[in-house]
Structure formats: C-alpha cells, structure tokens
Amino acid sequence: MDTIIGYLNNMFGSLPKTEQMAMLKQELLGNMEEKYYELKHEGKSENEAVGIVISEFGNIDELVSELGLGEVRKEEGLSMLPMLDELAVEGFIAAKKRSGLLVGWGVGLIMLGAALLILISGLGENGFMGNVFSEDAMSMIGLIPLLLLLGPAIALFIYSGTKMEKYKYMESGFSLPYPLEAYIEQRQSAFAATYTLSLIMGVCLCVLSPIAIFVSSAFGDEYISYGVAVLLIIVAVAVFLFVYYGNIRGTYQRLLKTGDFSEEKQEEKKEEDRIVGAVAAIIWPLVTCVFLVSGFVFDQWEINWIVFPLTGILFGVFSSVYNMFKKKDAA
Amino acid sequence: MISSDVIRGYNDTMILYMLLDGESYGYEISKNIRKLSEEKYIMKETTLYSAFTRLEKNGYIDSFYLDETFGKRRTYYRITPQGLAYYRAKCEEWQITQEVINKFIKEL
C-alpha cells in the first residue's frame, strides 16, 4: 500500500498544492485503496495487486489538461531540479562502483607500502641483508616500495576523482521519477545482505589481525616486525572491503537521499563542517608553529612530534563534544 | 483490450449509463464498467476523474459527499436532467455512428 501512496504522491508532486488537488488526490487514493484490497482479497499477491492498481492509474496529464492546469504546471509546478533518467542513474552507480574500487586499491597499495617498509627494515634489523646493505640503508630501502606504491595510489585517487567530476551536478540536488526510485530501493535492499557480510568480514579481519603479531612473537622478538607487516596486509584487505562496499552503500543512500545523505543530515553537516573547519584552520597551523619553534629553538625534536597526535585526539574530542551539544540544542 | 483512442468519445456515455440507476462513486463506477464490458475495457483512474470533472463542468452530473464507515468521506455522483438529455443524444449519435461504420466493415 505504501508503494501506491508513494506513487500517487510522486504523480501529484509537480502539481499545484491547492485544496481541490488535495481532495482529488484523496479521492483517487480511496479508489486505489479499495481496488488494492479487493485484489488482495481475490488472492493476488502484494506485488501483483500493487502492479495492477498502478498500471490502471492512467496518465496524470489527462487530468492536468482537463483541470486546466497545463500552464500552471509549466510555470511553477515542475521543480528546477534536474530529473535523472535510468541511463544517468545506471551510469552514476557504475561510475561510483568503479571509483570505489580504485580508491579501495589506492588505500590498499598505501597499506601494502607501509607493510613492505616494516618488513624490509625488519629484515635489515635482523641482518638478513647485512652483507649487502647496512641496517640504516635497509630502512631507507624500505621507503622505496612505499614511495613507489604511493605514486600509483595517489594517481588512482585523482583519476577516480576526475571520473566522478561528471556527476558533480548531483550535489546541488536532483529528483528521481518514482518507478526509478522504487527500482533503486529494490537494488539497495538486495545489496544489504552483501554489505552486512562485507562489514562482518572486515571487522573479523581487523579483530583477528593481531594474531599475526602473537604468532610471530612466539618465534622470538626479532620476528615481530614480520608480524606487523602481515597485520598491515590483513588490515589492508579489511579496509578495502570497507571502502569498496561502503562506497556502494553510499551510492544508494545518495540516490535515495537517505542516511548520511538525507536533507536534514546534509544541513547539519554543512553547519558542523563550517564551525569545525574554522577551528581546524586555526589550530593546525598553530600546532605546526609550536612544533617548529620547539624543534628549532629548544631542540626538542625527539619528543615534540607528540603535539600532532595529541592535537588530533583533542580535536576529535572537541568536534564530537561540539556535535553533541549541537544536537542537544536542536532537540 | 480496447484502445483508449477508439473509445474516448464514449467514456462519458458509459459513466452516465452507470448513473442512470442512481448515485455512485468512483471505484464502483469503474468496477461496474469493467464487469459490464466483461473485462474487455478497464477505464483508467485518470480517465474516470477527468470525465467527472468535464461532466460536472457541463452540468451533466453533480456531486455530493457521503460519509462512509470509519469516518472516510467519499464523493458520490448523480446524473442531472441535462445529463439525461445528453445521454439520450449520445445514444442516438452512437446508433448512427454504428450504422455508418458497419457499412465499412466486412469479414474477409
């Protein structure tokens, strides 16, 4: 029944909201409702009943022309938001999926680079390459794969960003024809199980990843760095799952304007971003100044880096406390 | 299934016929049309309501509200004397139309 109400709302969405219209809509809804319950009573399934009722609705333009609304509709009825068609939606979903895959690989590559860095410097510490390179040289060599992987990763980020440029117009709002919305909803609910599975797998991988360290430390302390490398690779797989499937979920939410992309959330976010962004713009340069001054003037290089993680944590606390108070005020 | 183009000129006639025996409301009328046509013609919701609007504007029918059980309000329609005259005229028109068209119909 909700589908029918949604369909009717959508049909009337672009028509002027007068009392006459409201009554006509109510009347049509009453008829459709009666037809729906009769069909159900005859033993039709939910989908069949809804399908028949909607297919026998007809064409709203017929009513519009009879009511002499043609002109009104053209002037103010149709909203200015671009209407997406099936092609645009399919294109957007495919593009988002591809860009999610690219970003997922990018993040994965960076983590792989970090894992290799630790692995190579671990090899160095253990003197495996001692006859060729010194320990210091090994930790420098470790940076090479990290940097080599960082390059393609950033290229992937930029490339996927430019690919999405085409769909930038969607940020300023869009509207969907009803059947398409219903179709996307269907796909979203079909995807829900996959998403949950990927989430569970990702979390399990993260939870289990420290096992690599325990196992390696059982062989001796000098093997711990290999454990860390394995841990990072496991986490990289988990992060890939989060990024890739989370992105697909985000695509549906964006199209249906639900979850993080609902209108009120968007408003809230804009406000939050503004305040938190303003504070960040002051705090981070200030912290950098403290870092540089304490380093150059007081020569505290070995300890002063702590200001960054410390500020990061404090800033995180600030923004969540700020959001909490904000929500309280709103409530 | 009959195409809506062919039948367009007679939707109003069908609705008026349904009101000859007394007042009725939207769904009942469309259900009876469907039944009477042996499921060969299903009048779309929007066709029905644009016909109501048109007929009422021309004074062929008038509408009133009746409260149903559960506090639901429904619009009922009844035929007016002008509506009855219009119906008769349409019937005559159809007789002639039918005669004429029939002259051009033969089985092959």
Short mmCIF file of N, CA and C in Angstrom, two decimals, chain A residues 214-331:
data_model
loop_
_atom_site.label_atom_id
_atom_site.label_comp_id
_atom_site.label_asym_id
_atom_site.label_seq_id
_atom_site.Cartn_x
_atom_site.Cartn_y
_atom_site.Cartn_z
N PHE A 214 51.08 -12.04 17.58
CA PHE A 214 51.28 -13.06 18.63
C PHE A 214 52.08 -14.23 18.08
N VAL A 215 51.67 -14.68 16.90
CA VAL A 215 52.34 -15.84 16.30
C VAL A 215 53.81 -15.52 16.05
N SER A 216 54.06 -14.33 15.47
CA SER A 216 55.45 -14.01 15.15
C SER A 216 56.28 -13.82 16.41
N SER A 217 55.65 -13.26 17.46
CA SER A 217 56.44 -13.04 18.69
C SER A 217 56.75 -14.37 19.37
N ALA A 218 55.96 -15.39 19.06
CA ALA A 218 56.24 -16.71 19.64
C ALA A 218 57.57 -17.24 19.12
N PHE A 219 57.94 -16.83 17.89
CA PHE A 219 59.21 -17.27 17.33
C PHE A 219 60.38 -16.47 17.87
N GLY A 220 60.07 -15.35 18.51
CA GLY A 220 61.15 -14.52 19.03
C GLY A 220 60.88 -13.06 18.72
N ASP A 221 61.41 -12.19 19.57
CA ASP A 221 61.13 -10.76 19.44
C ASP A 221 61.58 -10.19 18.09
N GLU A 222 62.63 -10.75 17.55
CA GLU A 222 63.13 -10.18 16.30
C GLU A 222 62.18 -10.43 15.12
N TYR A 223 61.21 -11.33 15.31
CA TYR A 223 60.28 -11.61 14.22
C TYR A 223 59.02 -10.73 14.25
N ILE A 224 58.91 -9.92 15.31
CA ILE A 224 57.68 -9.15 15.49
C ILE A 224 57.39 -8.26 14.28
N SER A 225 58.45 -7.70 13.68
CA SER A 225 58.19 -6.78 12.56
C SER A 225 57.52 -7.50 11.39
N TYR A 226 57.83 -8.82 11.21
CA TYR A 226 57.14 -9.57 10.16
C TYR A 226 55.65 -9.68 10.50
N GLY A 227 55.40 -9.92 11.79
CA GLY A 227 54.00 -10.00 12.26
C GLY A 227 53.26 -8.71 11.96
N VAL A 228 53.95 -7.58 12.23
CA VAL A 228 53.32 -6.28 11.97
C VAL A 228 53.01 -6.13 10.49
N ALA A 229 53.95 -6.58 9.65
CA ALA A 229 53.75 -6.48 8.21
C ALA A 229 52.52 -7.29 7.79
N VAL A 230 52.42 -8.51 8.32
CA VAL A 230 51.26 -9.36 8.00
C VAL A 230 49.98 -8.70 8.50
N LEU A 231 50.02 -8.15 9.72
CA LEU A 231 48.87 -7.45 10.29
C LEU A 231 48.41 -6.34 9.35
N LEU A 232 49.37 -5.57 8.87
CA LEU A 232 49.02 -4.45 8.00
C LEU A 232 48.36 -4.94 6.71
N ILE A 233 48.86 -6.06 6.19
CA ILE A 233 48.28 -6.58 4.95
C ILE A 233 46.85 -7.06 5.21
N ILE A 234 46.64 -7.72 6.35
CA ILE A 234 45.28 -8.17 6.69
C ILE A 234 44.35 -6.96 6.83
N VAL A 235 44.85 -5.94 7.56
CA VAL A 235 44.04 -4.73 7.74
C VAL A 235 43.78 -4.07 6.39
N ALA A 236 44.78 -4.14 5.49
CA ALA A 236 44.60 -3.54 4.16
C ALA A 236 43.42 -4.20 3.44
N VAL A 237 43.33 -5.52 3.56
CA VAL A 237 42.21 -6.24 2.93
C VAL A 237 40.89 -5.77 3.55
N ALA A 238 40.89 -5.66 4.90
CA ALA A 238 39.68 -5.21 5.59
C ALA A 238 39.28 -3.81 5.14
N VAL A 239 40.28 -2.93 5.06
CA VAL A 239 39.99 -1.54 4.66
C VAL A 239 39.45 -1.51 3.24
N PHE A 240 40.01 -2.37 2.39
CA PHE A 240 39.49 -2.44 1.02
C PHE A 240 38.01 -2.81 1.03
N LEU A 241 37.67 -3.80 1.85
CA LEU A 241 36.26 -4.21 1.95
C LEU A 241 35.39 -3.03 2.40
N PHE A 242 35.86 -2.34 3.45
CA PHE A 242 35.09 -1.20 3.99
C PHE A 242 34.89 -0.13 2.91
N VAL A 243 35.98 0.19 2.24
CA VAL A 243 35.92 1.28 1.26
C VAL A 243 35.01 0.88 0.09
N TYR A 244 35.24 -0.33 -0.44
CA TYR A 244 34.53 -0.74 -1.65
C TYR A 244 33.03 -0.89 -1.39
N TYR A 245 32.69 -1.66 -0.36
CA TYR A 245 31.26 -1.90 -0.11
C TYR A 245 30.57 -0.70 0.53
N GLY A 246 31.31 0.00 1.38
CA GLY A 246 30.76 1.21 1.98
C GLY A 246 30.41 2.24 0.91
N ASN A 247 31.24 2.29 -0.11
CA ASN A 247 31.02 3.24 -1.21
C ASN A 247 29.75 2.87 -2.00
N ILE A 248 29.54 1.59 -2.22
CA ILE A 248 28.32 1.17 -2.94
C ILE A 248 27.09 1.52 -2.11
N ARG A 249 27.20 1.29 -0.80
CA ARG A 249 26.09 1.61 0.08
C ARG A 249 25.81 3.11 0.03
N GLY A 250 26.90 3.89 0.04
CA GLY A 250 26.77 5.34 -0.04
C GLY A 250 26.10 5.78 -1.34
N THR A 251 26.38 5.06 -2.41
CA THR A 251 25.78 5.40 -3.70
C THR A 251 24.27 5.32 -3.62
N TYR A 252 23.76 4.22 -3.06
CA TYR A 252 22.32 4.06 -2.95
C TYR A 252 21.72 5.13 -2.02
N GLN A 253 22.44 5.37 -0.91
CA GLN A 253 21.93 6.38 0.03
C GLN A 253 21.88 7.75 -0.61
N ARG A 254 22.89 8.02 -1.42
CA ARG A 254 22.93 9.32 -2.10
C ARG A 254 21.77 9.45 -3.07
N LEU A 255 21.52 8.39 -3.84
CA LEU A 255 20.44 8.43 -4.83
C LEU A 255 19.08 8.56 -4.15
N LEU A 256 18.92 7.85 -3.04
CA LEU A 256 17.61 7.84 -2.37
C LEU A 256 17.52 8.93 -1.32
N LYS A 257 18.62 9.67 -1.13
CA LYS A 257 18.69 10.73 -0.12
C LYS A 257 18.28 10.22 1.25
N THR A 258 18.88 9.13 1.64
CA THR A 258 18.65 8.60 2.98
C THR A 258 19.97 8.59 3.73
N GLY A 259 19.95 8.14 4.97
CA GLY A 259 21.16 8.01 5.78
C GLY A 259 21.92 9.32 5.84
N ASP A 260 23.22 9.24 5.56
CA ASP A 260 24.07 10.43 5.64
C ASP A 260 23.70 11.48 4.60
N PHE A 261 22.92 11.06 3.59
CA PHE A 261 22.62 12.00 2.52
C PHE A 261 21.20 12.57 2.61
N SER A 262 20.51 12.31 3.74
CA SER A 262 19.17 12.88 3.89
C SER A 262 19.31 14.39 4.04
N GLU A 263 18.23 15.10 3.73
CA GLU A 263 18.33 16.55 3.67
C GLU A 263 18.73 17.18 5.00
N GLU A 264 18.13 16.69 6.11
CA GLU A 264 18.45 17.30 7.40
C GLU A 264 19.90 17.03 7.79
N LYS A 265 20.35 15.78 7.50
CA LYS A 265 21.74 15.42 7.78
C LYS A 265 22.69 16.33 7.01
N GLN A 266 22.34 16.59 5.76
CA GLN A 266 23.18 17.44 4.92
C GLN A 266 23.30 18.84 5.51
N GLU A 267 22.16 19.36 5.97
CA GLU A 267 22.15 20.69 6.58
C GLU A 267 23.05 20.70 7.81
N GLU A 268 22.82 19.69 8.67
CA GLU A 268 23.58 19.56 9.90
C GLU A 268 25.07 19.53 9.59
N LYS A 269 25.39 18.73 8.58
CA LYS A 269 26.77 18.51 8.24
C LYS A 269 27.42 19.81 7.77
N LYS A 270 26.68 20.57 6.98
CA LYS A 270 27.20 21.82 6.46
C LYS A 270 27.58 22.74 7.61
N GLU A 271 26.66 22.85 8.58
CA GLU A 271 26.87 23.70 9.74
C GLU A 271 28.09 23.21 10.54
N GLU A 272 28.11 21.91 10.78
CA GLU A 272 29.22 21.31 11.52
C GLU A 272 30.54 21.59 10.83
N ASP A 273 30.54 21.30 9.51
CA ASP A 273 31.76 21.46 8.73
C ASP A 273 32.29 22.88 8.83
N ARG A 274 31.36 23.83 8.85
CA ARG A 274 31.77 25.23 8.86
C ARG A 274 32.50 25.58 10.15
N ILE A 275 31.86 25.25 11.29
CA ILE A 275 32.44 25.58 12.59
C ILE A 275 33.72 24.78 12.83
N VAL A 276 33.61 23.46 12.66
CA VAL A 276 34.76 22.61 12.93
C VAL A 276 35.91 22.97 11.97
N GLY A 277 35.54 23.27 10.74
CA GLY A 277 36.55 23.66 9.75
C GLY A 277 37.26 24.94 10.15
N ALA A 278 36.49 25.90 10.67
CA ALA A 278 37.07 27.18 11.08
C ALA A 278 38.06 26.97 12.22
N VAL A 279 37.69 26.13 13.17
CA VAL A 279 38.58 25.86 14.30
C VAL A 279 39.84 25.16 13.81
N ALA A 280 39.63 24.19 12.91
CA ALA A 280 40.77 23.44 12.39
C ALA A 280 41.76 24.36 11.68
N ALA A 281 41.23 25.34 10.98
CA ALA A 281 42.08 26.26 10.22
C ALA A 281 42.99 27.07 11.13
N ILE A 282 42.58 27.27 12.39
CA ILE A 282 43.42 27.99 13.34
C ILE A 282 44.36 27.04 14.08
N ILE A 283 43.78 25.93 14.54
CA ILE A 283 44.52 25.01 15.41
C ILE A 283 45.74 24.41 14.73
N TRP A 284 45.54 23.85 13.52
CA TRP A 284 46.64 23.10 12.90
C TRP A 284 47.86 23.96 12.57
N PRO A 285 47.70 25.14 11.99
CA PRO A 285 48.90 25.97 11.77
C PRO A 285 49.58 26.34 13.08
N LEU A 286 48.75 26.57 14.11
CA LEU A 286 49.29 26.91 15.43
C LEU A 286 50.16 25.78 15.96
N VAL A 287 49.63 24.56 15.83
CA VAL A 287 50.37 23.39 16.31
C VAL A 287 51.66 23.22 15.53
N THR A 288 51.58 23.48 14.23
CA THR A 288 52.79 23.37 13.41
C THR A 288 53.83 24.38 13.88
N CYS A 289 53.37 25.60 14.24
CA CYS A 289 54.27 26.62 14.77
C CYS A 289 54.94 26.12 16.05
N VAL A 290 54.14 25.57 16.95
CA VAL A 290 54.68 25.04 18.21
C VAL A 290 55.73 23.99 17.92
N PHE A 291 55.39 23.11 16.95
CA PHE A 291 56.31 22.02 16.59
C PHE A 291 57.64 22.58 16.10
N LEU A 292 57.56 23.56 15.19
CA LEU A 292 58.78 24.10 14.59
C LEU A 292 59.60 24.89 15.62
N VAL A 293 58.90 25.72 16.42
CA VAL A 293 59.61 26.54 17.42
C VAL A 293 60.28 25.65 18.45
N SER A 294 59.51 24.67 18.95
CA SER A 294 60.09 23.79 19.98
C SER A 294 61.26 23.01 19.40
N GLY A 295 61.20 22.73 18.13
CA GLY A 295 62.29 21.99 17.49
C GLY A 295 63.52 22.85 17.26
N PHE A 296 63.33 23.96 16.55
CA PHE A 296 64.47 24.78 16.16
C PHE A 296 65.04 25.57 17.33
N VAL A 297 64.13 26.13 18.17
CA VAL A 297 64.60 26.99 19.25
C VAL A 297 65.03 26.18 20.46
N PHE A 298 64.20 25.21 20.82
CA PHE A 298 64.50 24.46 22.06
C PHE A 298 65.08 23.08 21.79
N ASP A 299 65.21 22.74 20.49
CA ASP A 299 65.83 21.48 20.11
C ASP A 299 65.17 20.26 20.77
N GLN A 300 63.85 20.25 20.73
CA GLN A 300 63.12 19.15 21.37
C GLN A 300 62.61 18.15 20.33
N TRP A 301 63.36 17.97 19.26
CA TRP A 301 62.86 17.14 18.14
C TRP A 301 62.41 15.75 18.56
N GLU A 302 63.12 15.19 19.55
CA GLU A 302 62.82 13.79 19.84
C GLU A 302 61.46 13.59 20.53
N ILE A 303 60.92 14.68 21.09
CA ILE A 303 59.65 14.50 21.78
C ILE A 303 58.51 15.36 21.21
N ASN A 304 58.88 16.47 20.53
CA ASN A 304 57.83 17.44 20.17
C ASN A 304 56.83 16.94 19.12
N TRP A 305 57.13 15.85 18.39
CA TRP A 305 56.16 15.31 17.43
C TRP A 305 54.86 14.94 18.10
N ILE A 306 54.94 14.74 19.43
CA ILE A 306 53.75 14.30 20.15
C ILE A 306 52.60 15.31 20.06
N VAL A 307 52.96 16.59 19.74
CA VAL A 307 51.88 17.59 19.64
C VAL A 307 50.87 17.21 18.56
N PHE A 308 51.31 16.51 17.51
CA PHE A 308 50.37 16.18 16.42
C PHE A 308 49.33 15.14 16.81
N PRO A 309 49.76 13.95 17.27
CA PRO A 309 48.72 13.01 17.70
C PRO A 309 47.86 13.59 18.83
N LEU A 310 48.52 14.34 19.74
CA LEU A 310 47.78 14.91 20.88
C LEU A 310 46.71 15.87 20.38
N THR A 311 47.08 16.75 19.46
CA THR A 311 46.11 17.68 18.91
C THR A 311 45.01 16.92 18.17
N GLY A 312 45.43 15.90 17.44
CA GLY A 312 44.45 15.09 16.70
C GLY A 312 43.38 14.55 17.61
N ILE A 313 43.84 13.98 18.75
CA ILE A 313 42.89 13.39 19.69
C ILE A 313 42.01 14.49 20.30
N LEU A 314 42.66 15.58 20.77
CA LEU A 314 41.90 16.66 21.40
C LEU A 314 40.90 17.27 20.42
N PHE A 315 41.34 17.39 19.16
CA PHE A 315 40.46 17.97 18.16
C PHE A 315 39.26 17.06 17.90
N GLY A 316 39.53 15.76 17.87
CA GLY A 316 38.44 14.78 17.72
C GLY A 316 37.44 14.92 18.86
N VAL A 317 37.99 15.05 20.11
CA VAL A 317 37.13 15.22 21.27
C VAL A 317 36.31 16.50 21.11
N PHE A 318 36.99 17.56 20.70
CA PHE A 318 36.29 18.84 20.54
C PHE A 318 35.12 18.71 19.55
N SER A 319 35.40 18.12 18.39
CA SER A 319 34.34 18.11 17.38
C SER A 319 33.18 17.21 17.80
N SER A 320 33.47 16.10 18.51
CA SER A 320 32.33 15.27 18.92
C SER A 320 31.55 15.93 20.05
N VAL A 321 32.27 16.61 20.98
CA VAL A 321 31.55 17.32 22.04
C VAL A 321 30.70 18.43 21.45
N TYR A 322 31.29 19.12 20.48
CA TYR A 322 30.56 20.21 19.81
C TYR A 322 29.27 19.68 19.16
N ASN A 323 29.41 18.56 18.45
CA ASN A 323 28.24 17.97 17.79
C ASN A 323 27.19 17.53 18.79
N MET A 324 27.67 17.01 19.94
CA MET A 324 26.73 16.54 20.96
C MET A 324 25.89 17.71 21.47
N PHE A 325 26.57 18.82 21.78
CA PHE A 325 25.84 19.98 22.29
C PHE A 325 24.89 20.53 21.25
N LYS A 326 25.37 20.51 20.01
CA LYS A 326 24.58 20.99 18.89
C LYS A 326 23.28 20.20 18.80
N LYS A 327 23.39 18.88 18.91
CA LYS A 327 22.21 18.02 18.81
C LYS A 327 21.28 18.26 19.97
N LYS A 328 21.88 18.48 21.15
CA LYS A 328 21.08 18.72 22.34
C LYS A 328 20.23 19.98 22.16
N ASP A 329 20.89 21.00 21.63
CA ASP A 329 20.19 22.26 21.39
C ASP A 329 19.02 22.07 20.44
N ALA A 330 19.29 21.28 19.40
CA ALA A 330 18.26 21.06 18.38
C ALA A 330 17.08 20.29 18.96
N ALA A 331 17.37 19.39 19.92
CA ALA A 331 16.32 18.53 20.48
C ALA A 331 15.47 19.24 21.54
#
